[in-house]
Amino acid sequence: MEFAVSDELLGTFVPIAVYWLYSGMYILLDRMEMENYRLHPKGEEETKNIVSKSTVVKGVLVQQGFQIAVSLLLFTILGDENGTVRKQPPTLMIALQFLIAMFVMDTWQYFMHRYMHVNKFLYKHVHSKHHTLVVPFAFGALYNHPLEGLILDTIGGALSFLVAGMTPRTAIFFFSFATIKTVDDHCGLWLPGNILHVLFNNNSAYHDIHHQLYGNKYNFSQPFFVMWDKILGTYMPYTLEERKGGGFEARPVNLSLAAQSKSD
């Protein structure tokens, strides 16, 4: 008897599996001698982060539960009653849909993310949960308040899917890629040969700046490009310096701006 899994189900669950598999790769790397590639000394995860890793795992699973529910609801509403599978467009059209979806997701997340910092109520009661991880690590990428997860990730993902006009099959690959990118941006490592660091200026060092107190009002862009930060004046340039004792440190170029931001 033939058993088939729909593209809609795969588009819902594959990115979640990718999240834990890709994070798992970084967990394994974390157990190796990685001090020469860390953006923070190993001990700072324990001293600077406010929540335990077990709490982070539970929080991410809760958010992914909401993500599954909204995704299945969206596919149910948009699905063909006859069960017809939409034909895949030509490769060039799929590439264009990827670019459109990346632009839509970046635009949505930039403005929603920035607003959650500007609005003191939302920051205190919603977004600050993510910033309890001052030293980011891979599987903490989606450690958010459920409301933030719904607004930034779930609704942002749905808009990207709808505006780009991609098929559920294309969505499997797009959301898996977006998941890998998000996890990588929070991995806390600067690894040689990381292709994502070659292709994107928005990377683990760029996002690490935002997680520090002095960068709290800068580098809102996520997960792909940095254009909105540069256009709207929230870009904090930095240099990647070798840290005494091993590893790297992302340091703001304008130290006076960083000091002012830290005191605000």
Short mmCIF file of C-alpha atoms in Angstrom, two decimals:
data_model
loop_
_atom_site.label_atom_id
_atom_site.label_comp_id
_atom_site.label_asym_id
_atom_site.label_seq_id
_atom_site.Cartn_x
_atom_site.Cartn_y
_atom_site.Cartn_z
CA MET A 1 0.00 0.00 0.00
CA GLU A 2 1.44 3.35 -1.04
CA PHE A 3 1.89 5.99 1.64
CA ALA A 4 2.37 9.59 0.53
CA VAL A 5 3.10 12.68 2.60
CA SER A 6 1.80 15.96 1.21
CA ASP A 7 4.04 18.90 0.42
CA GLU A 8 2.01 20.90 2.94
CA LEU A 9 2.93 18.53 5.76
CA LEU A 10 6.55 18.43 4.66
CA GLY A 11 6.63 22.24 4.48
CA THR A 12 5.36 22.35 8.05
CA PHE A 13 7.57 19.74 9.71
CA VAL A 14 10.79 19.60 7.66
CA PRO A 15 11.99 23.11 8.73
CA ILE A 16 11.45 22.11 12.37
CA ALA A 17 13.49 18.94 11.87
CA VAL A 18 16.16 21.05 10.12
CA TYR A 19 16.21 23.42 13.10
CA TRP A 20 17.13 20.67 15.55
CA LEU A 21 19.46 18.82 13.17
CA TYR A 22 21.43 21.96 12.30
CA SER A 23 21.46 23.04 15.93
CA GLY A 24 22.61 19.53 16.82
CA MET A 25 25.61 19.96 14.55
CA TYR A 26 26.61 23.03 16.58
CA ILE A 27 26.01 21.17 19.84
CA LEU A 28 28.50 18.55 18.67
CA LEU A 29 30.96 21.25 17.64
CA ASP A 30 30.51 22.88 21.03
CA ARG A 31 31.88 19.74 22.68
CA MET A 32 35.06 20.00 20.65
CA GLU A 33 37.90 22.43 21.16
CA MET A 34 36.28 25.52 19.62
CA GLU A 35 37.75 28.32 21.73
CA ASN A 36 39.60 29.71 18.72
CA TYR A 37 36.30 30.28 16.90
CA ARG A 38 33.98 31.53 19.64
CA LEU A 39 32.61 35.08 19.67
CA HIS A 40 32.47 34.85 23.49
CA PRO A 41 34.51 32.78 25.93
CA LYS A 42 32.73 29.54 26.80
CA GLY A 43 32.11 30.53 30.42
CA GLU A 44 30.08 33.61 29.45
CA GLU A 45 27.13 31.43 28.42
CA GLU A 46 26.68 30.58 32.09
CA THR A 47 27.49 33.97 33.59
CA LYS A 48 25.70 36.32 31.18
CA ASN A 49 22.67 34.33 30.03
CA ILE A 50 19.74 34.57 32.42
CA VAL A 51 17.91 31.36 31.48
CA SER A 52 19.04 27.73 31.44
CA LYS A 53 19.41 25.73 28.24
CA SER A 54 16.60 23.37 29.32
CA THR A 55 14.28 26.38 29.62
CA VAL A 56 15.35 27.47 26.14
CA VAL A 57 14.53 24.04 24.67
CA LYS A 58 11.04 24.12 26.23
CA GLY A 59 10.44 27.66 24.98
CA VAL A 60 11.46 26.80 21.43
CA LEU A 61 9.21 23.72 21.40
CA VAL A 62 6.25 25.86 22.50
CA GLN A 63 6.88 28.31 19.69
CA GLN A 64 7.21 25.53 17.15
CA GLY A 65 3.86 24.17 18.33
CA PHE A 66 2.23 27.51 17.46
CA GLN A 67 4.12 27.50 14.17
CA ILE A 68 2.74 24.06 13.27
CA ALA A 69 -0.84 25.10 14.10
CA VAL A 70 -0.74 28.29 12.00
CA SER A 71 1.01 26.56 9.11
CA LEU A 72 -1.52 23.73 8.95
CA LEU A 73 -4.37 26.25 9.15
CA LEU A 74 -2.89 28.29 6.30
CA PHE A 75 -2.41 25.26 4.06
CA THR A 76 -5.95 24.07 4.87
CA ILE A 77 -7.43 27.41 3.82
CA LEU A 78 -5.34 27.69 0.65
CA GLY A 79 -5.36 24.01 -0.28
CA ASP A 80 -7.12 22.57 -3.32
CA GLU A 81 -10.25 20.64 -2.29
CA ASN A 82 -9.51 18.10 -5.02
CA GLY A 83 -6.03 17.49 -3.67
CA THR A 84 -4.38 18.71 -6.86
CA VAL A 85 -0.66 19.28 -6.52
CA ARG A 86 0.46 22.60 -8.00
CA LYS A 87 2.97 22.25 -10.80
CA GLN A 88 6.45 23.55 -10.05
CA PRO A 89 7.41 26.65 -12.07
CA PRO A 90 10.70 26.88 -14.03
CA THR A 91 13.93 27.09 -12.03
CA LEU A 92 14.43 30.79 -12.76
CA MET A 93 10.96 31.55 -11.44
CA ILE A 94 11.69 29.57 -8.26
CA ALA A 95 14.90 31.58 -7.79
CA LEU A 96 12.91 34.81 -8.21
CA GLN A 97 10.34 33.60 -5.69
CA PHE A 98 13.16 32.90 -3.23
CA LEU A 99 14.48 36.46 -3.63
CA ILE A 100 11.01 37.97 -3.23
CA ALA A 101 10.33 35.86 -0.14
CA MET A 102 13.69 36.85 1.35
CA PHE A 103 12.93 40.54 0.77
CA VAL A 104 9.42 40.26 2.26
CA MET A 105 10.64 38.34 5.30
CA ASP A 106 13.50 40.78 5.92
CA THR A 107 11.22 43.79 5.55
CA TRP A 108 8.55 42.41 7.88
CA GLN A 109 11.03 41.27 10.50
CA TYR A 110 13.05 44.49 10.45
CA PHE A 111 10.09 46.76 11.18
CA MET A 112 8.39 44.41 13.66
CA HIS A 113 11.68 43.70 15.40
CA ARG A 114 12.58 47.38 15.61
CA TYR A 115 9.12 48.27 16.91
CA MET A 116 9.49 45.70 19.69
CA HIS A 117 12.56 47.61 20.82
CA VAL A 118 10.98 51.05 20.46
CA ASN A 119 7.77 50.15 22.29
CA LYS A 120 8.78 49.84 25.93
CA PHE A 121 5.79 47.67 26.86
CA LEU A 122 6.45 45.17 24.07
CA TYR A 123 10.15 45.08 24.85
CA LYS A 124 9.64 44.53 28.57
CA HIS A 125 6.87 41.94 28.31
CA VAL A 126 7.62 40.26 24.98
CA HIS A 127 10.92 40.79 23.19
CA SER A 128 13.17 40.93 26.24
CA LYS A 129 12.70 37.17 26.58
CA HIS A 130 14.90 36.65 23.51
CA HIS A 131 17.51 39.06 24.90
CA THR A 132 17.93 37.03 28.06
CA LEU A 133 20.45 35.24 25.82
CA VAL A 134 23.21 37.84 25.82
CA VAL A 135 25.54 35.16 24.49
CA PRO A 136 23.60 33.54 21.64
CA PHE A 137 23.82 29.85 20.84
CA ALA A 138 22.36 27.83 17.98
CA PHE A 139 19.23 26.23 19.44
CA GLY A 140 18.30 29.49 21.17
CA ALA A 141 17.60 31.13 17.81
CA LEU A 142 13.83 30.78 18.23
CA TYR A 143 13.71 31.29 21.98
CA ASN A 144 11.04 33.98 21.97
CA HIS A 145 7.82 34.93 23.67
CA PRO A 146 4.99 33.07 21.85
CA LEU A 147 3.49 36.40 20.73
CA GLU A 148 6.81 37.44 19.20
CA GLY A 149 7.15 34.08 17.51
CA LEU A 150 3.66 34.49 16.06
CA ILE A 151 4.25 38.05 14.81
CA LEU A 152 7.83 37.89 13.59
CA ASP A 153 8.31 34.31 12.46
CA THR A 154 4.92 32.74 11.76
CA ILE A 155 3.12 35.72 10.23
CA GLY A 156 6.33 36.87 8.53
CA GLY A 157 6.78 33.42 7.03
CA ALA A 158 3.16 33.29 5.87
CA LEU A 159 3.49 36.70 4.17
CA SER A 160 6.70 35.61 2.45
CA PHE A 161 4.99 32.48 1.16
CA LEU A 162 1.89 34.32 -0.08
CA VAL A 163 3.57 37.37 -1.66
CA ALA A 164 6.19 35.27 -3.44
CA GLY A 165 3.48 32.96 -4.78
CA MET A 166 5.58 29.87 -4.16
CA THR A 167 4.20 26.36 -4.14
CA PRO A 168 4.15 24.26 -0.93
CA ARG A 169 7.01 22.22 -2.41
CA THR A 170 9.15 25.31 -2.91
CA ALA A 171 8.22 26.40 0.62
CA ILE A 172 9.85 23.24 2.02
CA PHE A 173 13.21 24.40 0.70
CA PHE A 174 12.75 28.11 1.40
CA PHE A 175 11.75 27.72 5.04
CA SER A 176 14.44 25.11 5.61
CA PHE A 177 16.99 27.57 4.22
CA ALA A 178 15.59 30.41 6.35
CA THR A 179 15.80 28.14 9.40
CA ILE A 180 19.44 27.25 8.72
CA LYS A 181 20.25 30.95 8.29
CA THR A 182 18.54 31.91 11.56
CA VAL A 183 20.27 29.17 13.53
CA ASP A 184 23.62 30.08 12.00
CA ASP A 185 23.19 33.73 12.95
CA HIS A 186 22.82 32.69 16.59
CA CYS A 187 25.52 30.00 16.67
CA GLY A 188 28.04 32.16 18.53
CA LEU A 189 30.90 30.93 16.34
CA TRP A 190 32.95 32.39 13.52
CA LEU A 191 33.97 29.33 11.56
CA PRO A 192 36.42 29.46 8.63
CA GLY A 193 34.85 28.54 5.32
CA ASN A 194 31.27 29.18 6.44
CA ILE A 195 29.55 29.80 3.10
CA LEU A 196 26.77 31.81 4.76
CA HIS A 197 29.36 34.31 6.00
CA VAL A 198 30.64 34.64 2.45
CA LEU A 199 27.19 35.19 0.94
CA PHE A 200 25.62 37.39 3.63
CA ASN A 201 26.86 40.35 5.66
CA ASN A 202 24.10 39.52 8.13
CA ASN A 203 25.84 36.77 10.09
CA SER A 204 26.70 35.54 13.58
CA ALA A 205 29.02 38.48 14.33
CA TYR A 206 26.54 41.04 12.98
CA HIS A 207 23.72 39.66 15.10
CA ASP A 208 25.96 39.26 18.15
CA ILE A 209 26.38 43.05 18.17
CA HIS A 210 22.60 43.39 18.50
CA HIS A 211 22.49 41.02 21.49
CA GLN A 212 24.92 43.20 23.45
CA LEU A 213 23.66 46.11 25.54
CA TYR A 214 25.47 48.68 23.38
CA GLY A 215 23.93 47.23 20.19
CA ASN A 216 20.38 46.96 21.48
CA LYS A 217 19.17 49.78 19.24
CA TYR A 218 21.12 48.69 16.18
CA ASN A 219 21.43 45.82 13.70
CA PHE A 220 17.75 44.88 13.72
CA SER A 221 17.90 43.28 10.27
CA GLN A 222 17.27 39.54 10.09
CA PRO A 223 17.71 36.97 8.77
CA PHE A 224 19.24 37.66 5.34
CA PHE A 225 20.33 41.19 4.44
CA VAL A 226 21.43 44.39 6.22
CA MET A 227 19.84 46.87 3.82
CA TRP A 228 17.13 48.24 6.13
CA ASP A 229 19.66 48.97 8.87
CA LYS A 230 21.83 50.86 6.38
CA ILE A 231 18.91 52.74 4.80
CA LEU A 232 17.32 53.78 8.10
CA GLY A 233 20.44 54.54 10.12
CA THR A 234 20.39 51.61 12.54
CA TYR A 235 23.50 49.94 11.16
CA MET A 236 26.36 49.58 13.65
CA PRO A 237 29.59 48.81 11.78
CA TYR A 238 32.05 46.56 13.56
CA THR A 239 35.40 44.89 13.18
CA LEU A 240 36.13 41.27 13.99
CA GLU A 241 39.15 41.19 16.28
CA GLU A 242 41.10 38.23 17.59
CA ARG A 243 40.55 37.96 21.33
CA LYS A 244 43.44 37.46 23.72
CA GLY A 245 43.19 33.87 24.89
CA GLY A 246 41.60 32.67 21.66
CA GLY A 247 38.51 33.31 19.61
CA PHE A 248 37.05 36.46 18.12
CA GLU A 249 35.20 39.53 19.30
CA ALA A 250 32.86 41.72 17.27
CA ARG A 251 33.80 45.28 18.26
CA PRO A 252 31.88 48.42 17.22
CA VAL A 253 33.89 50.76 15.01
CA ASN A 254 32.37 53.83 16.68
CA LEU A 255 33.15 53.22 20.36
CA SER A 256 31.60 56.53 21.44
CA LEU A 257 28.31 55.55 19.81
CA ALA A 258 28.44 52.18 21.53
CA ALA A 259 29.12 53.81 24.89
CA GLN A 260 26.23 56.23 24.41
CA SER A 261 23.87 53.40 23.45
CA LYS A 262 24.93 51.43 26.52
CA SER A 263 24.12 54.34 28.81
CA ASP A 264 20.71 55.12 27.25
#
